[in-house]
mmCIF file of C-alpha atoms in Angstrom:
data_model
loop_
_atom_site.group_PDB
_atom_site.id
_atom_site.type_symbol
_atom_site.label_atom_id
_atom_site.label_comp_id
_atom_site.label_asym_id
_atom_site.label_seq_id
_atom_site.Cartn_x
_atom_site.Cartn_y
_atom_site.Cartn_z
ATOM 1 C CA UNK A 1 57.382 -21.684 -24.868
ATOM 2 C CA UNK A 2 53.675 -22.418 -25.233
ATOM 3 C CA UNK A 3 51.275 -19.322 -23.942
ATOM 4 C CA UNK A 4 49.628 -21.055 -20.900
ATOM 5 C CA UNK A 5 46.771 -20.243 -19.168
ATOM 6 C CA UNK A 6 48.486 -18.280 -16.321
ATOM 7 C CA UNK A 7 46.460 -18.295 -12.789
ATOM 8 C CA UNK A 8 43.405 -18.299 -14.779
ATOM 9 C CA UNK A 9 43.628 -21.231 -16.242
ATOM 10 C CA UNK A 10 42.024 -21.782 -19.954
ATOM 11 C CA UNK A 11 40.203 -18.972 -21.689
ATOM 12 C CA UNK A 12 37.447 -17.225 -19.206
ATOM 13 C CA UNK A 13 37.914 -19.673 -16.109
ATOM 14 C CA UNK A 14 38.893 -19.674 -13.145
ATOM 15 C CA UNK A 15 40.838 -22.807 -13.248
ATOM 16 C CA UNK A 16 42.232 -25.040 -10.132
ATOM 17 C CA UNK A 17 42.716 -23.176 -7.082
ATOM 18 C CA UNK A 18 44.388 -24.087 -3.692
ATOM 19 C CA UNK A 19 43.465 -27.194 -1.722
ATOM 20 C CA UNK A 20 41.606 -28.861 -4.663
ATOM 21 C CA UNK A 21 38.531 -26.142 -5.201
ATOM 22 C CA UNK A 22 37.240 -25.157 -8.530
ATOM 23 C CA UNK A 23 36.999 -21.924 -8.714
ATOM 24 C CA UNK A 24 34.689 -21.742 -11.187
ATOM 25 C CA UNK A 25 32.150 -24.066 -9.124
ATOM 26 C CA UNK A 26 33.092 -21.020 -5.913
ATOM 27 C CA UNK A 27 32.385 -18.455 -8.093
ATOM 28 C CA UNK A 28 29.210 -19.528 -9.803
ATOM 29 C CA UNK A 29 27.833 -20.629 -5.989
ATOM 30 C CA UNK A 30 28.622 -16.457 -5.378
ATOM 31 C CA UNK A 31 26.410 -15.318 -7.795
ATOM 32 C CA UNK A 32 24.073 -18.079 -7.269
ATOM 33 C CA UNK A 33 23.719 -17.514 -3.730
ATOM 34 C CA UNK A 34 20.208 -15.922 -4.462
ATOM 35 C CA UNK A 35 18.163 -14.596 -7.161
ATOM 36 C CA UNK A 36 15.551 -12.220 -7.017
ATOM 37 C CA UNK A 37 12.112 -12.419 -8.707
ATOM 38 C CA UNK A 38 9.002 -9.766 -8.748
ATOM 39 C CA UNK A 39 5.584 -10.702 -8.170
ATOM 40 C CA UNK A 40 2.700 -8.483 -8.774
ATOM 41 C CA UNK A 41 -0.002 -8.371 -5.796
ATOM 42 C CA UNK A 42 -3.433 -6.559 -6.439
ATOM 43 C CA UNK A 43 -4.348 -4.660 -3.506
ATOM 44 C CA UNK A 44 -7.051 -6.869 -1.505
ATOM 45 C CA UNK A 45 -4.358 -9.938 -2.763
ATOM 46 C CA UNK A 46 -1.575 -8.505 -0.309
ATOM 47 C CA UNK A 47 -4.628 -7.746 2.832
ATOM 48 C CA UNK A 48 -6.036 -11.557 2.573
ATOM 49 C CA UNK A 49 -3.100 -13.400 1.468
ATOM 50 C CA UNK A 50 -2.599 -15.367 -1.664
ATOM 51 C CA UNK A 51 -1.080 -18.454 -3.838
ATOM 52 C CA UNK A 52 1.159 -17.080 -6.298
ATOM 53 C CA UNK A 53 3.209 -19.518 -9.170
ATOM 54 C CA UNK A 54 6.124 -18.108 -9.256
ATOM 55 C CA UNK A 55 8.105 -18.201 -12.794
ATOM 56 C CA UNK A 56 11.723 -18.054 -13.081
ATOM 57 C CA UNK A 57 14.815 -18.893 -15.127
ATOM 58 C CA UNK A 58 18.804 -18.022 -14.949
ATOM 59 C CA UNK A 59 20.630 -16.477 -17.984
ATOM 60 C CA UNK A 60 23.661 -19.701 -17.252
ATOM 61 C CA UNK A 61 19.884 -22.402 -17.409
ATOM 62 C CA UNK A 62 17.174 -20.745 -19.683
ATOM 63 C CA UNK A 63 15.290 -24.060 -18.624
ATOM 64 C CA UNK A 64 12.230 -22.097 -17.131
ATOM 65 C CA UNK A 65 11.347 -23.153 -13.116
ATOM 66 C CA UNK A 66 8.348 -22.462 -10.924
ATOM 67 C CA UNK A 67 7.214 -22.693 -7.924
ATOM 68 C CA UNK A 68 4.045 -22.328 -5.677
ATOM 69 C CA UNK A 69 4.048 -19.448 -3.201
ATOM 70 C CA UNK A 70 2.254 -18.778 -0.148
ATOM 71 C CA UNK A 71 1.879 -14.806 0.327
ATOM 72 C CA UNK A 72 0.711 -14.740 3.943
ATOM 73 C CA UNK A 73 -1.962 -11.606 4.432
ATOM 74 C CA UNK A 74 -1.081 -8.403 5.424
ATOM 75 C CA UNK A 75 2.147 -8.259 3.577
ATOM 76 C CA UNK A 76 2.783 -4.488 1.382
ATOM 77 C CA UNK A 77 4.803 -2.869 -1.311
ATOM 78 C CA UNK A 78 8.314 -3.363 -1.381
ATOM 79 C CA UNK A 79 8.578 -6.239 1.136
ATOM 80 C CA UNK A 80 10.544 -9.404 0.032
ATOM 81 C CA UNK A 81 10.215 -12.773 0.921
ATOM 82 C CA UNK A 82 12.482 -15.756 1.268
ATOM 83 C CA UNK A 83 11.822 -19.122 -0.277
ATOM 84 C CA UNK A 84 14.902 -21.425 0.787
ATOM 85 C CA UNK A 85 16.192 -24.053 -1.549
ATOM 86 C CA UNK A 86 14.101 -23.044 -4.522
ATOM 87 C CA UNK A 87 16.690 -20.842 -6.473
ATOM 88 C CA UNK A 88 19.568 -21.602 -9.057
ATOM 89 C CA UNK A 89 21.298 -25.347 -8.645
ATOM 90 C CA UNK A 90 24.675 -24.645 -7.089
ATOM 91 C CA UNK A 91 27.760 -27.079 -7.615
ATOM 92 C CA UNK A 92 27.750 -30.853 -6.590
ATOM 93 C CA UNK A 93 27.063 -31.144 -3.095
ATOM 94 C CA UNK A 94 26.093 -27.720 -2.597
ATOM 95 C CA UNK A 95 22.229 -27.025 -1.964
ATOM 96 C CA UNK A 96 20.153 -25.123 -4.230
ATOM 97 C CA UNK A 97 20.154 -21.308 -4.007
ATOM 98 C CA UNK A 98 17.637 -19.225 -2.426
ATOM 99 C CA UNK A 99 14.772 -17.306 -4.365
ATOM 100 C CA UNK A 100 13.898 -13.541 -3.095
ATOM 101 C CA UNK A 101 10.525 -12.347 -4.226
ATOM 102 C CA UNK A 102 10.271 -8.938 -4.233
ATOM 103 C CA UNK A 103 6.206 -8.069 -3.662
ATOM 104 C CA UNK A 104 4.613 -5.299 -5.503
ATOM 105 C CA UNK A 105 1.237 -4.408 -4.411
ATOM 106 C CA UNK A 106 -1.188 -2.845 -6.780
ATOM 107 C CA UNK A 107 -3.185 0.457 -6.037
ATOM 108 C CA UNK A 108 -6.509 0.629 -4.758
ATOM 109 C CA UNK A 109 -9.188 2.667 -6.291
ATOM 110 C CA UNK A 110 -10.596 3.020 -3.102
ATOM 111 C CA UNK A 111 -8.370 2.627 -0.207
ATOM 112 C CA UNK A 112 -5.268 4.147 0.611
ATOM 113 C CA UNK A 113 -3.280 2.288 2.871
ATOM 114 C CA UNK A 114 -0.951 3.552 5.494
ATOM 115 C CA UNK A 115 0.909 0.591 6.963
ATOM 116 C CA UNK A 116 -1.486 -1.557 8.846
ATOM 117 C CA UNK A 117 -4.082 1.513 8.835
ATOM 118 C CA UNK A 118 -6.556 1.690 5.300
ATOM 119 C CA UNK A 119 -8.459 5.562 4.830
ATOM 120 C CA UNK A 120 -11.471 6.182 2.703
ATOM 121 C CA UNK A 121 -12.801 9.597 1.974
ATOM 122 C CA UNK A 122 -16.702 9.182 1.536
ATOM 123 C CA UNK A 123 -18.506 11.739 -0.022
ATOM 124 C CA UNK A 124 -21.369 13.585 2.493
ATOM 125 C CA UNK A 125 -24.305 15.644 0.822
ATOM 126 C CA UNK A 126 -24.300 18.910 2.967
ATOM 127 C CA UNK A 127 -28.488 18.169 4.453
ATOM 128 C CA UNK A 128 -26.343 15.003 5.986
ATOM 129 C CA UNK A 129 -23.643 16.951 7.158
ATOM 130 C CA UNK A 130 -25.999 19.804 8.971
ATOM 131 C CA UNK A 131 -28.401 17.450 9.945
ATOM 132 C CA UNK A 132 -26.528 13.726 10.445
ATOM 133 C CA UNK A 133 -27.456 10.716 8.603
ATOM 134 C CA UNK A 134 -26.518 6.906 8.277
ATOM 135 C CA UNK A 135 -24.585 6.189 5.009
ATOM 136 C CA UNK A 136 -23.139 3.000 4.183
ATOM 137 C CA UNK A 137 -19.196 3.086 3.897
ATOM 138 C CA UNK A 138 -17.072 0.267 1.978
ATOM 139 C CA UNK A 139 -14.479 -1.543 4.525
ATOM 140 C CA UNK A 140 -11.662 -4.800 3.621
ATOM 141 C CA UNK A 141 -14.269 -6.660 4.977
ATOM 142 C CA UNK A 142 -17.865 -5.057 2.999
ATOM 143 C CA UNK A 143 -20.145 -2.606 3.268
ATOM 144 C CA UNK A 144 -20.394 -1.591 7.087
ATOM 145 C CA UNK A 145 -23.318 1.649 8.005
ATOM 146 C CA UNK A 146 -21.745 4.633 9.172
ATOM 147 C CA UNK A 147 -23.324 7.446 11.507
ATOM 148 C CA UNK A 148 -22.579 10.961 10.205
ATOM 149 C CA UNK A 149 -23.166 13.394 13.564
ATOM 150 C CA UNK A 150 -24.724 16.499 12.456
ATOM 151 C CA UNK A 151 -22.617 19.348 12.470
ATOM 152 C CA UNK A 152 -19.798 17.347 10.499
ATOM 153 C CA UNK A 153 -17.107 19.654 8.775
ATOM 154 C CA UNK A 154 -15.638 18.790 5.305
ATOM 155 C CA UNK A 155 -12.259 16.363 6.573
ATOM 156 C CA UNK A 156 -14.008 15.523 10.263
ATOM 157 C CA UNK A 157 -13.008 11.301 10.161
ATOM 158 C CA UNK A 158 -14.997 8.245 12.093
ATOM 159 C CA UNK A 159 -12.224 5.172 13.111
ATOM 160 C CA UNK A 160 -13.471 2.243 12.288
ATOM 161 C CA UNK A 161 -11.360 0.152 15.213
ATOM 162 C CA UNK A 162 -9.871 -2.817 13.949
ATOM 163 C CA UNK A 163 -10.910 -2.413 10.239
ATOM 164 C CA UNK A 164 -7.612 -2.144 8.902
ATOM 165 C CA UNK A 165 -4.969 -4.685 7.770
ATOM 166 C CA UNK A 166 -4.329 -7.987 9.811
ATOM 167 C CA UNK A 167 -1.875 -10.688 9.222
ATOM 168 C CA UNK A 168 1.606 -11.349 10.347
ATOM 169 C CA UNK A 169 2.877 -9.891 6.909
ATOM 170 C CA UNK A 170 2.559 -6.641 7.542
ATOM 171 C CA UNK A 171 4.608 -4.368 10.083
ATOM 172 C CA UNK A 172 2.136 -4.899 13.070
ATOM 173 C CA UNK A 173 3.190 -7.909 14.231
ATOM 174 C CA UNK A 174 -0.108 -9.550 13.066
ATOM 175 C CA UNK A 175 -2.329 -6.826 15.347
ATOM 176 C CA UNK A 176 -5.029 -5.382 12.708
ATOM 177 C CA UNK A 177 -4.798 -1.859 12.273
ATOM 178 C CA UNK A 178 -7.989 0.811 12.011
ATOM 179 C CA UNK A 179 -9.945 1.936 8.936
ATOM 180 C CA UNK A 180 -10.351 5.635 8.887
ATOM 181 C CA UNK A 181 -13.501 7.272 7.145
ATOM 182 C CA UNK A 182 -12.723 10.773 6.199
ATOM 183 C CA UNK A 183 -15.771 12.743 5.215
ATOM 184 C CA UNK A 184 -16.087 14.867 2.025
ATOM 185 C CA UNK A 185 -18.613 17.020 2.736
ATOM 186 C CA UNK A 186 -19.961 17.848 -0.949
ATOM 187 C CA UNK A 187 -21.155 21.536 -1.496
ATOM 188 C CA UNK A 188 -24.060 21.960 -4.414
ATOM 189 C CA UNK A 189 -23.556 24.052 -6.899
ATOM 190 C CA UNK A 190 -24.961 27.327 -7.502
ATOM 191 C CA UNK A 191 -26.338 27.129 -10.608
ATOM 192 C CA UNK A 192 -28.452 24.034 -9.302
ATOM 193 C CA UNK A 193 -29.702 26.130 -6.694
ATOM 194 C CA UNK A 194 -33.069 28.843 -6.760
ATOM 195 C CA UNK A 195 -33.006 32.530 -6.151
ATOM 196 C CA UNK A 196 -34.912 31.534 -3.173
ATOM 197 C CA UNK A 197 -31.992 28.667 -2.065
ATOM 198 C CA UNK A 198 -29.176 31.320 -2.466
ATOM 199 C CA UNK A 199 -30.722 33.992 -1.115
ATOM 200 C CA UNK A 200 -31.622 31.621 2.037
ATOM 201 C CA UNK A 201 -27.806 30.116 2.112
ATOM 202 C CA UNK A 202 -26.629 33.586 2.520
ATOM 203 C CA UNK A 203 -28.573 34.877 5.055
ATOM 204 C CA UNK A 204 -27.926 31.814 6.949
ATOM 205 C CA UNK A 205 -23.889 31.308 6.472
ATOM 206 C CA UNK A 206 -23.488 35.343 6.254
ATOM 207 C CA UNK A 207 -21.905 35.465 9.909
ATOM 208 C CA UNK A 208 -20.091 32.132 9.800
ATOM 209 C CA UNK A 209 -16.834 32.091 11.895
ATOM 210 C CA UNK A 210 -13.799 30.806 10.525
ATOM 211 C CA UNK A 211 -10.343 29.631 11.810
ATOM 212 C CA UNK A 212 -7.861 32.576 12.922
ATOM 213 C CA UNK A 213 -10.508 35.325 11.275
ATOM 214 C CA UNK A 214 -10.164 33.869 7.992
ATOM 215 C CA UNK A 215 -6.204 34.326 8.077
ATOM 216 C CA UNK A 216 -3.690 32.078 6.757
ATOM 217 C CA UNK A 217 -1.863 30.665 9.894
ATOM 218 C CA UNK A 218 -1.146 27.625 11.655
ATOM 219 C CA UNK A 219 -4.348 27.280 13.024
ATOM 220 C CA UNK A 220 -6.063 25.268 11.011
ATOM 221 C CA UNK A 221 -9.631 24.180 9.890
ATOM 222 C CA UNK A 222 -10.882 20.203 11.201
ATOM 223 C CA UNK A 223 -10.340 19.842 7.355
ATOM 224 C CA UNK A 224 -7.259 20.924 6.922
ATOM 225 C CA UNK A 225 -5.637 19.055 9.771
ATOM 226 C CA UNK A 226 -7.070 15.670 8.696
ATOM 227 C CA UNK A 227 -5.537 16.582 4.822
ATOM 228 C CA UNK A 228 -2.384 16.994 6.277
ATOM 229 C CA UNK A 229 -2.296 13.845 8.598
ATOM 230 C CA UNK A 230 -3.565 12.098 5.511
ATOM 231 C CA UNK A 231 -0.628 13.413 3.320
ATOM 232 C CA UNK A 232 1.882 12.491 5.820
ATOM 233 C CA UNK A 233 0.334 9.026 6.196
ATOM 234 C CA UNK A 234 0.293 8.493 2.055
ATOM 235 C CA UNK A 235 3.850 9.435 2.460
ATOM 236 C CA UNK A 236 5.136 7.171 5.377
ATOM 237 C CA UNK A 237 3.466 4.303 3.298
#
């Protein structure tokens, strides 16, 4: 007796199976049903929206394919988009595949972004602090002025309503979220200050109250909450 092929048919295949299918046609639409491609977004890319040629090719067609992509604004890191019929042919009759692209999304050196919400921490001399000032602040959108009330306290934050992302790819439904301006209330250092300065600082600052008497606790500073909302935020996103 000759060694047939079995229920497998010829060598690797799956051979004829019931009712008339190829089963190597039903098993190559399986793993053809999608394929999944990254594409690499810069930061202000993903806020405003983008055209993006996407490159691809399958290990079973090394032929390589494109195709033009529309990256709707607001979209973030991790999210994947859908483009219907422009994957992997599939068997005779069958339509083409779908292609998944997988967005990753660039850091900012600026911006941190928190969902739909963007922070910036702008540095404050400490005259501007104590006293207020007006100090121009970079938003999505440019440079924007700023009022600094006097009294501000290293981590005290301005919202900038409606400054943040827009755009029906992110999470918030195409509602723009806030920018948040966190201030960094910059100390000078001693050695750039006079006898005179130091001497002046201390006698001024000598009686300064502090959260809970100066104790480690729960209470905490208007700098230390804001650092923690901030961490939490950086870690949702």
């Amino acid at each position: 007796g000759g060694g047939g092929g079995g229920m497998w048919g010829g060598g690797f295949g799956f051979g004829q199976g019931p009712f008339g299918m190829n089963l190597d046609d039903v098993f190559a639409d399986l793993f053809a049903a999608s394929l999944q491609v990254e594409v690499q977004l810069s930061f202000m890319e993903a806020v405003r929206g983008c055209t993006k040629t996407v490159r691809w090719q399958t290990p079973n067609d090394p032929r390589p394919r494109s195709v033009d992509l529309n990256i709707p604004k607001g979209v973030d890191d991790g999210m994947q988009l859908k483009a219907v019929g422009q994957g992997p042919a599939r068997s005779k009759g069958r339509p083409p595949a779908d292609l998944l692209i997988l967005l990753r999304v660039s850091d900012h050196p600026v911006f941190l972004r928190a969902g739909q919400d963007v922070h910036v921490i702008q540095p404050v001399r400490l005259l501007d602090a104590l006293f207020g000032a007006t100090l121009t602040v970079p938003t999505l959108d440019g440079e924007t002025e700023v009022s600094v009330s006097a009294g501000t306290q290293p981590g005290d934050r301005v919202v900038l309503r409606g400054k943040g992302v827009g755009g029906g790819g992110g999470m918030g439904g195409g509602q723009k979220g806030d920018m948040f301006v966190h201030w960094d209330v910059v100390l000078p250092k001693q050695q750039l200050l006079s006898k005179e300065q130091t001497a002046l600082l201390r006698e001024v600052f000598a009686d300064q109250p502090l959260p809970n008497n100066g104790k480690p606790g729960k209470e905490r500073s208007t700098f230390g909450q804001h650092l923690v909302s901030l961490i939490r935020a950086s870690r949702r996103h």
